[in-house]
Short mmCIF file of C-alpha atoms and ligand atoms in Angstrom, two decimals:
data_model
loop_
_atom_site.label_atom_id
_atom_site.label_comp_id
_atom_site.label_asym_id
_atom_site.label_seq_id
_atom_site.Cartn_x
_atom_site.Cartn_y
_atom_site.Cartn_z
CA MET A 1 110.83 119.87 48.69
CA SER A 2 112.61 123.07 50.10
CA VAL A 3 116.25 123.88 50.36
CA HIS A 4 117.15 124.64 54.06
CA PRO A 5 119.57 127.93 54.56
CA SER A 6 123.10 126.89 55.48
CA ALA A 7 125.52 128.43 57.32
CA HIS A 8 126.94 130.37 55.05
CA GLN A 9 123.87 131.89 53.97
CA SER A 10 124.03 135.58 54.45
CA ALA A 11 120.66 138.19 55.03
CA LYS A 12 118.57 138.25 52.19
CA ARG A 13 120.28 140.46 49.91
CA PRO A 14 118.85 142.40 47.00
CA ALA A 15 118.26 140.97 43.59
CA MET A 16 121.01 141.69 41.07
CA THR A 17 120.53 144.06 38.00
CA MET A 18 121.92 144.56 34.88
CA HIS A 19 122.99 147.74 36.30
CA SER A 20 124.55 146.24 40.00
CA LEU A 21 126.09 143.36 37.43
CA MET A 22 127.79 146.34 35.67
CA LYS A 23 128.86 148.11 39.02
CA MET A 24 131.15 145.50 39.94
CA TYR A 25 132.36 145.20 36.46
CA SER A 26 133.49 148.48 36.47
CA GLU A 27 134.52 148.36 40.26
CA GLY A 28 136.54 145.07 39.16
CA GLU A 29 134.99 142.77 41.47
CA LYS A 30 134.95 139.34 39.76
CA ILE A 31 131.72 138.16 38.78
CA THR A 32 130.84 134.33 39.69
CA MET A 33 128.64 132.46 37.12
CA LEU A 34 127.52 128.84 37.31
CA THR A 35 125.58 126.83 35.37
CA ALA A 36 121.81 125.23 37.04
CA TYR A 37 118.86 123.47 35.13
CA ASP A 38 116.65 122.82 38.10
CA ALA A 39 114.79 124.64 40.71
CA THR A 40 117.08 122.95 43.63
CA PHE A 41 120.33 123.95 42.39
CA ALA A 42 119.40 127.29 41.67
CA ALA A 43 118.12 127.88 45.14
CA LEU A 44 121.76 126.56 46.41
CA ALA A 45 123.65 128.81 44.01
CA ASP A 46 121.70 131.84 44.67
CA LEU A 47 121.58 130.52 48.61
CA ALA A 48 125.47 130.71 47.88
CA GLY A 49 125.87 134.10 46.19
CA VAL A 50 126.38 133.05 42.48
CA GLU A 51 125.35 136.74 40.87
CA VAL A 52 124.58 134.80 37.69
CA ILE A 53 122.70 131.22 36.51
CA LEU A 54 123.43 130.15 33.36
CA VAL A 55 120.66 127.88 32.07
CA GLY A 56 123.38 126.31 29.92
CA ASP A 57 122.22 124.72 26.81
CA SER A 58 125.09 121.85 28.36
CA LEU A 59 122.11 120.82 29.78
CA GLY A 60 122.31 118.18 26.71
CA MET A 61 125.09 116.76 27.63
CA VAL A 62 124.85 116.74 31.40
CA CYS A 63 121.17 116.02 31.55
CA GLN A 64 119.79 114.51 28.88
CA GLY A 65 122.88 112.16 27.53
CA HIS A 66 123.73 113.81 24.27
CA SER A 67 127.10 113.90 23.06
CA SER A 68 126.44 117.63 22.09
CA THR A 69 124.48 120.27 22.65
CA LEU A 70 123.01 120.33 18.88
CA PRO A 71 120.07 118.27 19.86
CA VAL A 72 119.03 120.99 22.56
CA THR A 73 115.58 122.49 21.77
CA LEU A 74 113.73 126.11 22.37
CA ASP A 75 110.93 124.17 24.52
CA ALA A 76 113.56 122.34 26.81
CA MET A 77 115.10 125.76 27.35
CA ARG A 78 112.39 127.40 28.43
CA TYR A 79 111.43 124.12 29.96
CA HIS A 80 114.54 124.37 32.31
CA THR A 81 114.66 128.26 32.36
CA GLU A 82 111.08 128.20 34.14
CA CYS A 83 112.03 125.98 36.35
CA VAL A 84 115.81 127.95 37.65
CA ALA A 85 113.33 131.01 37.90
CA ARG A 86 111.18 129.00 40.18
CA GLY A 87 113.65 127.95 41.92
CA ILE A 88 115.67 131.25 42.94
CA HIS A 89 112.10 133.10 43.77
CA LYS A 90 111.60 130.68 46.70
CA GLN A 91 115.30 131.59 47.81
CA ASN A 92 116.89 135.32 47.79
CA GLY A 93 115.88 135.58 43.92
CA ARG A 94 119.20 137.31 43.46
CA PRO A 95 120.88 135.92 40.78
CA ILE A 96 120.75 137.17 37.01
CA ILE A 97 119.32 134.48 35.11
CA LEU A 98 121.11 133.98 31.44
CA GLY A 99 118.98 131.76 29.06
CA ASP A 100 121.22 130.11 26.44
CA MET A 101 119.68 130.13 22.73
CA PRO A 102 120.18 126.90 21.21
CA PHE A 103 121.37 125.85 18.23
CA GLY A 104 119.34 126.80 15.41
CA THR A 105 117.37 129.58 16.87
CA TYR A 106 118.96 133.02 16.32
CA ALA A 107 119.71 132.22 12.38
CA THR A 108 118.59 136.07 11.97
CA PRO A 109 117.87 138.47 13.88
CA GLU A 110 113.83 138.26 13.68
CA GLN A 111 114.20 134.90 14.86
CA ALA A 112 116.62 135.55 17.42
CA PHE A 113 114.12 138.41 18.94
CA ARG A 114 111.43 135.49 18.70
CA SER A 115 113.34 132.66 20.41
CA ALA A 116 114.51 135.03 23.08
CA SER A 117 111.38 136.06 23.94
CA GLU A 118 110.51 132.85 24.97
CA LEU A 119 112.66 132.66 27.52
CA MET A 120 112.22 136.32 28.81
CA ARG A 121 108.69 135.11 29.28
CA VAL A 122 109.39 132.31 31.56
CA GLY A 123 112.13 134.11 33.63
CA ALA A 124 115.56 134.95 31.76
CA HIS A 125 116.85 138.19 32.54
CA MET A 126 119.21 138.09 29.23
CA VAL A 127 120.20 135.62 26.39
CA LYS A 128 123.55 134.17 25.67
CA LEU A 129 124.43 133.48 21.96
CA GLU A 130 127.68 131.66 20.50
CA GLY A 131 129.07 133.58 17.55
CA GLY A 132 131.55 136.12 16.97
CA ALA A 133 130.86 139.38 14.66
CA TRP A 134 128.64 137.81 12.44
CA LEU A 135 126.45 138.18 15.24
CA ALA A 136 126.50 142.26 15.91
CA PRO A 137 124.07 142.94 14.00
CA THR A 138 121.39 140.27 16.00
CA VAL A 139 122.95 141.77 19.53
CA GLU A 140 122.13 145.43 18.17
CA PHE A 141 118.32 143.94 17.58
CA LEU A 142 118.12 142.32 20.51
CA VAL A 143 119.68 145.02 22.63
CA THR A 144 117.20 147.79 21.54
CA ARG A 145 114.38 145.71 21.55
CA GLY A 146 114.80 145.52 25.29
CA ILE A 147 117.10 141.76 25.58
CA PRO A 148 120.39 141.94 27.38
CA VAL A 149 122.85 139.66 25.83
CA CYS A 150 125.67 137.71 26.30
CA GLY A 151 128.17 136.38 23.63
CA HIS A 152 130.25 133.28 23.46
CA ILE A 153 133.27 133.21 21.61
CA GLY A 154 136.25 130.70 21.73
CA LEU A 155 135.14 127.11 21.64
CA THR A 156 131.59 127.71 20.47
CA PRO A 157 130.02 123.97 21.18
CA GLN A 158 127.42 124.65 19.25
CA SER A 159 129.96 124.70 16.13
CA VAL A 160 132.13 121.39 16.86
CA ASN A 161 131.18 120.27 13.65
CA THR A 162 132.83 123.31 11.68
CA LEU A 163 135.81 123.39 15.00
CA GLY A 164 136.23 119.75 14.36
CA GLY A 165 136.19 119.20 17.58
CA TYR A 166 136.55 120.83 21.48
CA ARG A 167 139.66 122.10 20.98
CA VAL A 168 141.31 125.65 22.39
CA GLN A 169 140.62 128.68 20.22
CA GLY A 170 142.66 131.71 19.11
CA ARG A 171 145.89 130.12 19.28
CA THR A 172 147.15 131.24 15.74
CA ASP A 173 147.96 135.09 15.09
CA SER A 174 145.29 135.52 12.47
CA ALA A 175 142.78 133.90 14.94
CA ALA A 176 143.85 135.58 17.99
CA GLN A 177 143.08 139.12 15.55
CA GLN A 178 139.90 137.54 14.72
CA LEU A 179 138.80 136.82 18.09
CA MET A 180 139.64 140.40 19.66
CA GLN A 181 137.65 141.64 16.22
CA ASP A 182 134.91 139.24 17.27
CA ALA A 183 134.99 140.61 20.96
CA LEU A 184 134.97 144.53 20.00
CA GLN A 185 132.50 143.96 17.71
CA LEU A 186 129.93 142.40 20.25
CA GLU A 187 130.81 145.27 22.78
CA GLN A 188 130.06 147.57 20.02
CA ALA A 189 126.79 146.21 19.21
CA GLY A 190 125.73 146.08 22.61
CA ALA A 191 126.43 142.92 24.20
CA GLN A 192 127.38 143.41 28.29
CA MET A 193 129.03 139.84 28.84
CA LEU A 194 130.83 138.00 26.87
CA VAL A 195 131.50 134.17 27.62
CA MET A 196 134.94 133.24 26.25
CA GLU A 197 135.77 129.61 26.36
CA MET A 198 139.12 127.67 25.91
CA VAL A 199 141.01 130.74 24.67
CA PRO A 200 144.27 131.00 25.86
CA ALA A 201 144.83 133.00 29.22
CA ALA A 202 147.11 135.83 27.67
CA LEU A 203 144.73 136.38 24.87
CA SER A 204 141.43 136.67 26.72
CA GLY A 205 143.54 139.39 29.60
CA ASP A 206 143.87 141.62 26.31
CA ILE A 207 140.56 140.84 25.42
CA THR A 208 139.15 141.53 28.71
CA ARG A 209 141.39 144.99 28.77
CA ALA A 210 140.24 145.68 25.70
CA LEU A 211 136.75 146.11 26.49
CA SER A 212 135.09 149.23 28.90
CA SER A 213 131.15 148.33 28.39
CA CYS A 214 131.52 144.08 28.05
CA ALA A 215 132.55 142.02 31.14
CA THR A 216 134.15 138.68 29.98
CA ILE A 217 133.47 135.70 31.86
CA GLY A 218 136.32 132.80 31.40
CA ILE A 219 135.88 129.47 31.35
CA GLY A 220 139.21 127.50 30.73
CA ALA A 221 140.41 131.11 29.50
CA GLY A 222 142.96 132.18 32.50
CA VAL A 223 142.61 134.30 35.69
CA ASP A 224 142.64 137.95 33.98
CA THR A 225 138.71 138.24 32.48
CA ALA A 226 136.41 140.00 34.79
CA GLY A 227 134.35 136.71 35.41
CA GLN A 228 134.48 133.06 35.95
CA ILE A 229 132.06 130.18 34.87
CA LEU A 230 131.98 126.48 35.89
CA VAL A 231 129.59 123.83 34.56
CA LEU A 232 127.64 122.85 37.80
CA HIS A 233 128.58 119.59 36.54
CA ASP A 234 132.13 119.60 36.66
CA MET A 235 132.52 121.81 39.66
CA LEU A 236 131.02 119.05 41.72
CA GLY A 237 133.02 116.41 40.09
CA VAL A 238 129.72 114.00 38.58
CA THR A 239 130.53 114.60 34.88
CA GLN A 240 130.15 111.19 33.24
CA GLY A 241 133.13 110.62 30.92
CA LYS A 242 135.68 113.31 29.77
CA VAL A 243 136.29 116.25 32.08
CA PRO A 244 137.78 119.39 30.53
CA LYS A 245 141.43 120.15 31.83
CA PHE A 246 140.22 123.47 33.33
CA ALA A 247 137.62 122.12 35.71
CA HIS A 248 138.17 121.89 39.35
CA ASN A 249 136.35 119.43 41.58
CA PHE A 250 135.57 121.37 44.72
CA MET A 251 133.74 118.65 46.16
CA ASN A 252 137.09 117.76 47.01
CA GLU A 253 137.51 120.21 49.57
CA ALA A 254 133.62 120.42 50.95
CA SER A 255 131.55 118.11 52.57
CA THR A 256 128.43 119.73 50.95
CA ILE A 257 127.05 120.63 47.35
CA GLN A 258 126.22 124.04 49.27
CA ASP A 259 129.85 124.46 50.64
CA ALA A 260 131.40 123.30 47.48
CA MET A 261 129.45 126.46 45.70
CA HIS A 262 130.42 127.92 48.45
CA ALA A 263 134.22 127.47 47.71
CA PHE A 264 133.87 128.05 44.22
CA VAL A 265 132.51 131.67 44.86
CA ARG A 266 135.10 132.79 47.75
CA ALA A 267 137.66 131.39 44.61
CA VAL A 268 137.00 133.09 42.18
CA LYS A 269 136.31 136.41 43.99
CA GLU A 270 139.84 136.19 45.53
CA GLN A 271 140.97 135.21 41.97
CA ARG A 272 142.68 131.39 43.77
CA PHE A 273 140.75 130.07 40.61
CA PRO A 274 141.36 129.64 37.78
CA VAL A 275 145.27 129.26 38.62
CA ASN A 276 147.18 129.70 35.11
CA GLU A 277 149.10 126.79 34.84
CA LEU A 278 146.19 124.93 33.92
CA HIS A 279 145.75 127.31 31.30
CA ALA A 280 149.38 126.60 29.23
CA TRP A 281 147.21 126.33 25.95
O1 KIV B 1 126.07 125.51 28.31
C1 KIV B 1 126.73 125.96 28.40
O2 KIV B 1 126.75 125.24 30.12
C2 KIV B 1 128.03 127.02 28.21
C3 KIV B 1 128.87 127.19 29.07
C4 KIV B 1 129.83 126.10 28.96
C5 KIV B 1 129.20 128.65 28.89
O3 KIV B 1 127.83 127.44 27.57
#
């Protein structure tokens, strides 16, 4: 099966690198990130101009039908990362592939290096880990060994059992201060991107402004982050069960999946998505 170029397809663009991504960040251009788990959707995201494809462990919920991300294995992440890498190489080959490290695969720096190497070997360019300051030594260990790292703070779904549910984080002063410290320490350790999930918009704006070498990517975190991510199934309106309040179904205003992805990219670039009113937490 091939993915036909849409009317939106631009001429073949150079592949993104960490260098070009950080240049976009320093120039203030909003970064677009979307999850994908297979070759076809990865190719469509590439054609739509998405800069970073996250092979998220959300695949445990949207592809495997689990009720959390905890059952996802490194083997599953390796398989889906490889599928995504094949998909984008058939198209422009432009996005950065961000491989999510699943639960229980980065408890020590050494274990993290072994797990991350597996994902890099099948096509990931960068890996994502969930957690705050406690992960800083692991981030430094990976970065020193040639593995770019994206952090993930706020609502960290792999910790749903300690957080007591999928709820907004950083609401109290002390929780907000902790998130700020987490972000600063992850940046100091060498993380170049930081996903912030379900964090009050004002706090994520403060964190974004406090960082200078780490691009924040928001999901349910307001407009002031350096970029935005959505889970593919949420933005296509096909999520089964509860849909996060912050998600937007871009198929509402589109006639094809390709158009919806394009609309997402444009809305993020033009700062029309998200709208802060949806983030009244
Ligand atoms: O796994 C995933 O899709 C994620 C996003 C929600 C950021 O981590």
